[in-house]
């Protein structure tokens, strides 16, 4: 019994502070991720002062941003949610970070390309085949402590673009990030690491109306 208790305790600690499993719920990140893929979410990626980077695939709680009118869990339910011991339901999302604090992220109707601080973003490595970078024009400066996120399957993704008129303007608070999705571990035939695409190197060190997070 004592051994079982220790094992459960260790599992809770790992799930809460180190790594958390996550099942991809939809096709919004195809072909990078497919529905049913199991991910390992690294909860230490942004610990000790580290910040989310452009190009990262993140798992985050959309309460208050993508779900602006949803209530935060409180009491014991809130504690269990923080520990990752409750089913994620519909409040947890997986998307790719396109812009961080201070970035100006734009897409014009003229060419449909996404630009970060004026630099066209090469998205060929991950954008779903046949998808345009965006069929929605937008122009936003990402506020301090926030992130602009989009799905890789743009025509099937409800992401920051769809929440422009809501509280938060489509951005996601960095504090709501559960962790970085580092690995696909199941099905075994899809085992792979989720590395940051090289296209984001073109905008490294290029800032907009603020600083890079």
Coordinates of N, CA and C in Angstrom, one line a residue:
X1 N 0.8 -1.2 0.0 CA 0.0 0.0 0.0 C 0.9 1.2 0.0
X2 N 1.9 1.2 0.8 CA 2.8 2.4 0.9 C 3.5 2.6 -0.4
X3 N 3.9 1.5 -1.1 CA 4.6 1.7 -2.4 C 3.7 2.2 -3.4
X4 N 2.4 1.8 -3.4 CA 1.4 2.3 -4.3 C 1.2 3.8 -4.1
X5 N 1.1 4.2 -2.8 CA 0.9 5.6 -2.5 C 2.1 6.5 -3.0
X6 N 3.3 5.9 -2.8 CA 4.5 6.7 -3.2 C 4.5 6.8 -4.8
X7 N 4.1 5.8 -5.5 CA 4.0 5.8 -6.9 C 3.0 6.8 -7.4
X8 N 1.8 6.8 -6.7 CA 0.8 7.8 -7.1 C 1.3 9.2 -6.8
X9 N 1.9 9.4 -5.7 CA 2.5 10.7 -5.4 C 3.5 11.2 -6.4
X10 N 4.4 10.3 -6.8 CA 5.4 10.7 -7.8 C 4.7 11.0 -9.1
X11 N 3.7 10.2 -9.5 CA 3.0 10.5 -10.7 C 2.3 11.9 -10.7
X12 N 1.7 12.2 -9.6 CA 1.1 13.5 -9.4 C 2.1 14.6 -9.6
X13 N 3.3 14.5 -8.9 CA 4.3 15.5 -9.0 C 4.9 15.7 -10.4
X14 N 5.1 14.5 -11.1 CA 5.6 14.6 -12.5 C 4.5 15.3 -13.4
X15 N 3.3 14.9 -13.2 CA 2.2 15.4 -14.0 C 2.0 16.9 -13.8
X16 N 2.2 17.4 -12.6 CA 2.0 18.7 -12.2 C 3.2 19.7 -12.6
X17 N 4.4 19.1 -12.5 CA 5.6 20.0 -12.6 C 6.5 19.7 -13.7
X18 N 6.5 18.5 -14.3 CA 7.5 18.1 -15.2 C 7.0 17.8 -16.6
X19 N 6.1 16.8 -16.7 CA 5.5 16.5 -18.0 C 4.1 16.1 -17.9
X20 N 3.3 16.4 -18.9 CA 1.9 16.1 -18.8 C 1.4 15.5 -20.1
X21 N 0.7 14.4 -20.1 CA 0.2 13.8 -21.4 C -1.0 14.7 -21.9
X22 N -1.2 14.7 -23.2 CA -2.2 15.4 -23.8 C -2.6 14.7 -25.1
X23 N -3.9 14.6 -25.4 CA -4.4 14.0 -26.6 C -5.0 15.1 -27.5
X24 N -4.5 15.1 -28.8 CA -4.9 16.1 -29.7 C -6.4 15.9 -30.0
X25 N -7.2 16.9 -29.9 CA -8.7 16.7 -30.0 C -9.2 17.0 -31.4
X26 N -8.5 17.7 -32.2 CA -9.1 18.1 -33.5 C -8.1 18.1 -34.6
X27 N -8.5 18.5 -35.8 CA -7.6 18.5 -37.0 C -7.0 19.9 -37.2
X28 N -7.1 20.8 -36.2 CA -6.6 22.1 -36.4 C -5.1 22.3 -36.5
X29 N -4.3 21.2 -36.2 CA -2.9 21.3 -36.3 C -2.3 20.3 -37.4
X30 N -3.2 19.8 -38.2 CA -2.7 18.9 -39.3 C -1.8 19.7 -40.2
X31 N -0.8 19.1 -40.9 CA -0.5 17.7 -40.7 C 0.6 17.4 -39.6
X32 N 0.9 18.5 -38.9 CA 1.9 18.3 -37.8 C 1.4 17.4 -36.8
X33 N 0.1 17.6 -36.4 CA -0.5 16.7 -35.4 C -1.9 16.3 -36.0
X34 N -2.2 15.1 -35.7 CA -3.5 14.5 -36.1 C -4.4 14.2 -34.9
X35 N -5.7 14.2 -35.1 CA -6.6 13.9 -34.0 C -6.3 12.5 -33.4
X36 N -6.2 12.5 -32.1 CA -5.8 11.2 -31.4 C -4.4 11.1 -31.1
X37 N -3.5 11.9 -31.7 CA -2.1 11.9 -31.3 C -1.9 12.1 -29.8
X38 N -1.0 11.4 -29.2 CA -0.7 11.6 -27.8 C 0.6 12.4 -27.7
X39 N 0.6 13.4 -26.9 CA 1.8 14.3 -26.8 C 2.3 14.2 -25.4
X40 N 3.6 14.5 -25.3 CA 4.2 14.8 -24.0 C 4.5 16.3 -24.0
X41 N 3.8 16.9 -23.0 CA 3.9 18.4 -22.8 C 4.9 18.7 -21.7
X42 N 6.0 19.4 -22.1 CA 7.1 19.7 -21.2 C 6.7 20.9 -20.3
X43 N 6.4 20.7 -19.0 CA 6.0 21.7 -18.2 C 7.2 22.6 -17.6
X44 N 8.4 22.1 -17.9 CA 9.6 22.8 -17.4 C 10.2 23.7 -18.5
X45 N 9.6 23.7 -19.7 CA 10.1 24.5 -20.8 C 10.3 26.0 -20.5
X46 N 9.3 26.5 -19.8 CA 9.3 27.9 -19.6 C 9.4 28.3 -18.1
X47 N 10.1 27.3 -17.4 CA 10.4 27.6 -16.0 C 11.6 28.4 -15.8
X48 N 11.8 28.9 -14.6 CA 13.1 29.6 -14.3 C 13.4 30.8 -15.2
X49 N 12.3 31.5 -15.5 CA 12.5 32.7 -16.3 C 12.5 32.6 -17.8
X50 N 12.3 31.4 -18.3 CA 12.3 31.2 -19.8 C 11.0 31.6 -20.3
X51 N 11.0 32.1 -21.6 CA 9.8 32.6 -22.2 C 9.4 31.7 -23.4
X52 N 8.1 31.7 -23.7 CA 7.6 31.1 -25.0 C 8.3 31.7 -26.2
X53 N 8.7 30.9 -27.1 CA 9.3 31.4 -28.3 C 8.4 31.2 -29.6
X54 N 8.6 32.1 -30.5 CA 7.9 32.0 -31.8 C 8.2 30.6 -32.4
X55 N 7.2 30.0 -32.9 CA 7.4 28.6 -33.6 C 7.1 27.5 -32.6
X56 N 7.1 27.7 -31.3 CA 6.8 26.6 -30.4 C 5.3 26.1 -30.6
X57 N 5.1 24.9 -30.4 CA 3.8 24.3 -30.3 C 3.5 24.2 -28.8
X58 N 2.4 24.9 -28.4 CA 2.1 24.9 -27.0 C 0.7 24.4 -26.7
X59 N 0.6 23.9 -25.5 CA -0.7 23.5 -24.9 C -1.1 24.5 -23.9
X60 N -2.3 25.1 -24.0 CA -2.7 26.1 -23.0 C -4.2 26.0 -22.6
X61 N -4.5 26.7 -21.5 CA -5.8 26.8 -21.0 C -6.5 28.0 -21.7
X62 N -7.5 27.8 -22.4 CA -8.2 28.9 -23.1 C -9.2 29.6 -22.3
X63 N -9.4 29.3 -21.1 CA -10.3 30.0 -20.2 C -9.9 31.5 -20.1
X64 N -10.8 32.4 -20.5 CA -10.6 33.8 -20.4 C -10.0 34.4 -21.7
X65 N -9.6 33.5 -22.7 CA -9.1 34.0 -24.0 C -9.9 33.4 -25.1
X66 N -9.7 32.2 -25.4 CA -10.5 31.5 -26.4 C -11.9 31.2 -25.9
X67 N -12.0 31.1 -24.6 CA -13.3 30.9 -23.9 C -13.5 32.1 -23.0
X68 N -13.7 33.3 -23.5 CA -13.7 34.5 -22.7 C -14.7 34.6 -21.6
X69 N -15.8 33.8 -21.7 CA -16.9 33.9 -20.7 C -16.9 32.7 -19.8
X70 N -16.0 31.8 -20.0 CA -16.0 30.6 -19.2 C -15.4 30.9 -17.8
X71 N -16.0 30.2 -16.8 CA -15.5 30.4 -15.4 C -14.3 29.6 -15.1
X72 N -13.4 30.2 -14.3 CA -12.2 29.4 -13.8 C -12.6 28.4 -12.8
X73 N -12.1 27.2 -12.8 CA -12.4 26.3 -11.8 C -11.8 26.8 -10.4
X74 N -12.6 26.5 -9.4 CA -12.1 27.0 -8.1 C -12.1 25.9 -7.0
X75 N -11.5 26.2 -5.9 CA -11.5 25.3 -4.8 C -10.7 24.0 -5.2
X76 N -11.2 22.8 -4.7 CA -10.6 21.6 -5.0 C -10.5 21.3 -6.5
X77 N -11.5 21.7 -7.2 CA -11.5 21.4 -8.7 C -10.4 22.2 -9.3
X78 N -10.2 23.5 -8.9 CA -9.1 24.3 -9.4 C -7.8 23.7 -9.1
X79 N -7.6 23.2 -7.9 CA -6.3 22.5 -7.5 C -6.1 21.3 -8.4
X80 N -7.1 20.5 -8.6 CA -6.9 19.3 -9.4 C -6.6 19.6 -10.8
X81 N -7.2 20.7 -11.3 CA -7.0 21.1 -12.7 C -5.5 21.6 -12.8
X82 N -5.0 22.3 -11.9 CA -3.6 22.8 -11.9 C -2.7 21.6 -11.9
X83 N -3.0 20.5 -11.2 CA -2.2 19.4 -11.1 C -2.3 18.5 -12.3
X84 N -3.3 18.8 -13.2 CA -3.5 18.0 -14.4 C -4.2 16.7 -14.1
X85 N -5.0 16.7 -13.0 CA -5.7 15.5 -12.6 C -7.2 15.5 -13.0
X86 N -7.6 16.5 -13.8 CA -9.0 16.5 -14.3 C -8.9 16.4 -15.8
X87 N -9.9 15.8 -16.4 CA -10.0 15.7 -17.9 C -10.0 17.2 -18.4
X88 N -9.2 17.4 -19.5 CA -9.1 18.7 -20.1 C -10.3 19.2 -20.7
X89 N -11.2 18.4 -21.1 CA -12.5 18.8 -21.7 C -12.2 19.7 -22.9
X90 N -13.0 20.8 -23.0 CA -12.9 21.7 -24.2 C -12.2 23.0 -23.9
X91 N -11.5 23.0 -22.7 CA -10.9 24.3 -22.4 C -9.4 24.3 -22.6
X92 N -8.8 23.2 -23.1 CA -7.4 23.2 -23.3 C -7.2 23.0 -24.8
X93 N -6.2 23.8 -25.4 CA -6.0 23.9 -26.8 C -4.5 23.6 -27.1
X94 N -4.2 23.2 -28.4 CA -2.9 23.1 -28.8 C -2.7 23.9 -30.1
X95 N -1.8 24.9 -30.2 CA -1.6 25.7 -31.3 C -0.1 26.1 -31.4
X96 N 0.2 26.7 -32.6 CA 1.6 27.2 -32.8 C 1.7 28.7 -32.5
X97 N 2.8 29.0 -31.8 CA 3.0 30.5 -31.5 C 3.6 31.2 -32.7
X98 N 2.9 32.2 -33.1 CA 3.4 33.0 -34.3 C 4.0 34.3 -33.8
X99 N 3.4 34.9 -32.8 CA 3.9 36.2 -32.3 C 4.0 36.2 -30.8
X100 N 5.0 36.9 -30.2 CA 5.1 37.0 -28.8 C 5.0 38.5 -28.4
X101 N 5.1 38.9 -27.1 CA 4.9 40.2 -26.7 C 5.7 41.2 -27.5
X102 N 5.1 42.3 -28.0 CA 5.7 43.3 -28.7 C 5.7 43.1 -30.2
X103 N 5.5 41.9 -30.7 CA 5.5 41.6 -32.1 C 4.3 42.3 -32.8
X104 N 4.5 42.8 -34.0 CA 3.4 43.2 -34.8 C 3.1 42.1 -35.8
X105 N 2.0 41.4 -35.8 CA 1.7 40.3 -36.6 C 0.6 40.8 -37.6
X106 N 0.8 40.6 -38.9 CA -0.1 41.1 -39.9 C -0.4 40.1 -41.0
X107 N -1.5 40.2 -41.6 CA -1.8 39.5 -42.8 C -2.7 40.4 -43.7
X108 N -2.2 40.7 -44.9 CA -3.0 41.6 -45.8 C -3.8 40.8 -46.8
X109 N -4.9 41.3 -47.2 CA -5.8 40.7 -48.2 C -5.1 40.6 -49.5
X110 N -4.1 41.4 -49.8 CA -3.5 41.4 -51.1 C -2.7 40.2 -51.4
X111 N -1.9 39.7 -50.5 CA -1.1 38.4 -50.8 C -1.4 37.3 -49.8
X112 N -2.1 37.5 -48.7 CA -2.4 36.5 -47.8 C -1.3 35.9 -47.0
X113 N -0.1 36.6 -47.0 CA 1.1 36.1 -46.2 C 1.1 36.7 -44.8
X114 N 1.5 35.9 -43.9 CA 1.7 36.3 -42.5 C 3.0 37.0 -42.4
X115 N 3.1 38.1 -41.8 CA 4.3 38.8 -41.5 C 4.5 39.1 -40.0
X116 N 5.7 39.0 -39.5 CA 6.0 39.3 -38.1 C 7.0 40.4 -38.1
X117 N 6.6 41.6 -37.6 CA 7.4 42.7 -37.6 C 7.9 43.1 -39.0
X118 N 7.0 42.9 -40.0 CA 7.3 43.3 -41.4 C 8.0 42.2 -42.2
X119 N 8.5 41.1 -41.5 CA 9.2 40.1 -42.2 C 8.2 38.9 -42.6
X120 N 8.2 38.6 -43.9 CA 7.3 37.5 -44.3 C 7.7 36.2 -43.7
X121 N 6.8 35.4 -43.1 CA 7.1 34.2 -42.4 C 7.0 33.0 -43.4
X122 N 8.1 32.3 -43.5 CA 8.1 31.1 -44.3 C 7.5 29.9 -43.5
X123 N 6.3 29.5 -43.9 CA 5.5 28.5 -43.2 C 5.4 27.2 -44.0
X124 N 6.3 27.1 -45.0 CA 6.2 25.9 -45.8 C 6.4 24.6 -45.1
X125 N 7.2 24.6 -44.0 CA 7.6 23.4 -43.3 C 6.4 22.8 -42.5
X126 N 5.4 23.6 -42.2 CA 4.3 23.0 -41.3 C 2.9 23.3 -41.8
X127 N 2.7 24.3 -42.7 CA 1.4 24.6 -43.1 C 0.7 23.5 -43.8
X128 N -0.5 23.2 -43.5 CA -1.2 22.0 -44.2 C -1.3 22.2 -45.7
X129 N -1.0 21.2 -46.5 CA -1.0 21.3 -47.9 C -2.3 21.9 -48.4
X130 N -2.2 22.8 -49.3 CA -3.4 23.4 -49.9 C -4.0 24.6 -49.1
X131 N -3.5 24.8 -47.9 CA -4.0 25.9 -47.1 C -3.2 27.2 -47.4
X132 N -4.0 28.3 -47.4 CA -3.4 29.7 -47.4 C -2.9 30.0 -46.0
X133 N -1.9 30.8 -45.8 CA -1.5 31.2 -44.5 C -2.6 31.8 -43.7
X134 N -3.5 32.6 -44.4 CA -4.7 33.1 -43.7 C -5.6 33.7 -44.8
X135 N -6.9 33.4 -44.7 CA -7.9 34.1 -45.6 C -8.5 35.3 -44.8
X136 N -8.1 35.5 -43.6 CA -8.6 36.6 -42.8 C -7.4 37.6 -42.6
X137 N -7.7 38.9 -43.0 CA -6.7 39.9 -42.9 C -6.8 40.4 -41.4
X138 N -5.6 40.7 -40.9 CA -5.5 41.2 -39.5 C -4.2 42.0 -39.3
X139 N -4.2 42.8 -38.3 CA -3.0 43.6 -38.0 C -3.1 43.9 -36.5
X140 N -2.2 43.3 -35.7 CA -2.2 43.4 -34.3 C -0.8 43.5 -33.7
X141 N -0.7 44.3 -32.7 CA 0.6 44.3 -31.9 C 0.3 43.5 -30.6
X142 N 1.0 42.4 -30.4 CA 0.8 41.5 -29.3 C 1.1 42.2 -28.0
X143 N 0.2 42.3 -27.0 CA 0.4 43.0 -25.8 C 1.4 42.3 -24.9
X144 N 1.9 43.0 -23.9 CA 2.8 42.4 -22.9 C 2.2 41.2 -22.2
X145 N 3.0 40.2 -22.1 CA 2.5 39.0 -21.4 C 1.6 38.1 -22.2
X146 N 1.4 38.4 -23.5 CA 0.4 37.7 -24.4 C 1.1 37.0 -25.6
X147 N 0.3 36.1 -26.2 CA 0.8 35.4 -27.4 C -0.2 35.4 -28.5
X148 N 0.2 35.4 -29.7 CA -0.6 35.2 -30.9 C -0.4 33.8 -31.4
X149 N -1.4 33.0 -31.5 CA -1.3 31.6 -31.8 C -2.2 31.2 -33.0
X150 N -1.7 30.3 -33.8 CA -2.5 29.8 -35.0 C -2.3 28.3 -35.1
X151 N -3.3 27.7 -35.7 CA -3.2 26.3 -36.0 C -2.5 26.1 -37.4
X152 N -1.8 24.9 -37.6 CA -1.1 24.7 -38.8 C -2.1 24.4 -40.0
X153 N -3.3 23.9 -39.6 CA -4.3 23.7 -40.6 C -5.3 24.9 -40.6
X154 N -4.8 25.9 -41.3 CA -5.5 27.2 -41.1 C -7.0 27.2 -41.5
X155 N -7.3 26.5 -42.5 CA -8.7 26.5 -42.9 C -9.6 25.7 -42.0
X156 N -9.0 24.9 -41.0 CA -9.8 24.1 -40.1 C -9.5 24.5 -38.6
X157 N -8.9 25.7 -38.4 CA -8.5 26.1 -37.1 C -9.2 27.3 -36.6
X158 N -9.8 27.2 -35.4 CA -10.3 28.4 -34.8 C -9.2 28.9 -33.8
X159 N -8.5 30.0 -34.1 CA -7.4 30.4 -33.4 C -7.5 31.9 -33.1
X160 N -6.3 32.5 -32.9 CA -6.3 33.9 -32.5 C -7.1 34.8 -33.5
X161 N -7.1 34.4 -34.7 CA -7.9 35.2 -35.7 C -9.4 35.3 -35.4
X162 N -9.9 34.2 -34.9 CA -11.4 34.1 -34.7 C -11.8 34.8 -33.4
X163 N -10.9 35.3 -32.6 CA -11.3 35.9 -31.3 C -10.8 37.4 -31.3
X164 N -10.6 38.0 -32.4 CA -10.1 39.4 -32.5 C -11.1 40.3 -31.8
X165 N -12.4 40.1 -31.9 CA -13.4 41.0 -31.4 C -13.8 40.7 -29.9
X166 N -13.1 39.7 -29.3 CA -13.5 39.3 -28.0 C -12.5 39.9 -26.9
X167 N -12.8 39.8 -25.7 CA -11.8 40.2 -24.6 C -10.5 39.6 -24.8
X168 N -9.4 40.4 -24.8 CA -8.1 39.9 -25.1 C -7.7 40.0 -26.5
X169 N -8.6 40.3 -27.4 CA -8.3 40.5 -28.8 C -7.7 39.3 -29.5
X170 N -8.0 38.1 -29.0 CA -7.4 36.9 -29.7 C -6.1 36.4 -29.1
X171 N -5.5 37.2 -28.3 CA -4.2 36.8 -27.7 C -4.4 35.9 -26.5
X172 N -3.4 35.1 -26.2 CA -3.5 34.2 -25.1 C -2.5 34.6 -24.0
X173 N -2.9 34.7 -22.7 CA -1.9 35.0 -21.7 C -0.8 34.0 -21.5
X174 N 0.4 34.4 -21.5 CA 1.5 33.5 -21.4 C 1.4 32.6 -20.1
X175 N 0.8 33.2 -19.1 CA 0.7 32.5 -17.8 C -0.3 31.3 -17.9
X176 N -1.1 31.3 -19.0 CA -2.1 30.2 -19.2 C -1.5 29.0 -20.0
X177 N -0.2 29.2 -20.4 CA 0.5 28.1 -21.1 C 0.8 27.0 -20.1
X178 N 0.3 25.8 -20.4 CA 0.6 24.6 -19.6 C 2.0 24.1 -19.9
X179 N 2.4 24.1 -21.1 CA 3.8 23.7 -21.4 C 4.0 23.6 -22.9
X180 N 5.2 23.3 -23.3 CA 5.5 23.1 -24.8 C 5.3 21.7 -25.1
X181 N 4.7 21.4 -26.3 CA 4.5 20.1 -26.8 C 5.8 19.7 -27.5
X182 N 6.5 18.7 -26.8 CA 7.9 18.4 -27.3 C 7.9 17.1 -28.2
X183 N 7.0 16.1 -27.9 CA 7.0 14.8 -28.5 C 5.6 14.3 -28.9
X184 N 5.5 13.7 -30.0 CA 4.4 12.8 -30.3 C 4.8 11.4 -29.9
X185 N 4.1 10.8 -29.0 CA 4.6 9.4 -28.5 C 3.6 8.3 -28.9
X186 N 2.5 8.6 -29.4 CA 1.5 7.6 -29.8 C 0.6 8.2 -30.8
X187 N 0.2 7.4 -31.9 CA 0.6 6.1 -32.2 C 2.1 6.0 -32.4
X188 N 2.7 4.8 -32.2 CA 4.1 4.6 -32.3 C 4.7 4.9 -33.7
X189 N 3.9 4.7 -34.7 CA 4.3 5.0 -36.0 C 4.5 6.5 -36.3
X190 N 4.0 7.4 -35.4 CA 4.1 8.8 -35.5 C 5.0 9.4 -34.5
X191 N 5.8 8.6 -33.8 CA 6.7 9.1 -32.8 C 7.7 10.1 -33.4
X192 N 7.7 11.3 -32.9 CA 8.5 12.3 -33.5 C 8.7 13.5 -32.5
X193 N 9.8 14.2 -32.6 CA 9.9 15.5 -31.8 C 9.3 16.6 -32.6
X194 N 8.8 17.6 -31.8 CA 8.2 18.8 -32.4 C 9.2 20.0 -32.3
X195 N 10.1 20.0 -33.2 CA 11.2 21.0 -33.1 C 10.6 22.4 -33.7
X196 N 11.3 23.5 -33.3 CA 10.9 24.8 -33.8 C 11.3 24.9 -35.3
X197 N 10.4 25.2 -36.2 CA 10.7 25.3 -37.6 C 11.8 26.4 -37.9
X198 N 12.6 26.1 -38.9 CA 13.7 27.0 -39.3 C 13.2 28.3 -39.8
X199 N 12.0 28.3 -40.4 CA 11.5 29.6 -40.9 C 11.4 30.7 -39.9
X200 N 11.4 30.4 -38.6 CA 11.3 31.5 -37.6 C 12.6 32.1 -37.4
X201 N 13.7 31.5 -37.9 CA 15.0 32.1 -37.7 C 15.2 33.4 -38.4
X202 N 14.4 33.6 -39.5 CA 14.5 34.9 -40.2 C 14.0 36.1 -39.4
X203 N 13.2 35.9 -38.4 CA 12.7 37.0 -37.6 C 13.3 37.0 -36.2
X204 N 14.3 36.2 -35.9 CA 15.0 36.3 -34.6 C 15.7 37.6 -34.5
X205 N 15.4 38.3 -33.3 CA 16.1 39.6 -33.1 C 15.4 40.7 -33.7
X206 N 14.4 40.5 -34.6 CA 13.6 41.6 -35.2 C 12.4 41.9 -34.3
X207 N 12.3 43.1 -33.8 CA 11.2 43.4 -32.9 C 10.2 44.4 -33.5
X208 N 9.0 44.4 -33.0 CA 8.0 45.3 -33.5 C 7.9 46.5 -32.6
X209 N 6.7 46.7 -31.9 CA 6.5 47.9 -31.1 C 6.8 47.5 -29.6
X210 N 7.8 46.8 -29.4 CA 8.1 46.4 -28.0 C 9.3 45.5 -28.0
X211 N 9.3 44.5 -27.1 CA 10.5 43.6 -27.1 C 10.0 42.2 -27.3
X212 N 11.0 41.3 -27.7 CA 10.6 39.9 -27.9 C 10.5 39.2 -26.5
X213 N 9.5 38.4 -26.3 CA 9.3 37.7 -25.1 C 10.2 36.6 -24.9

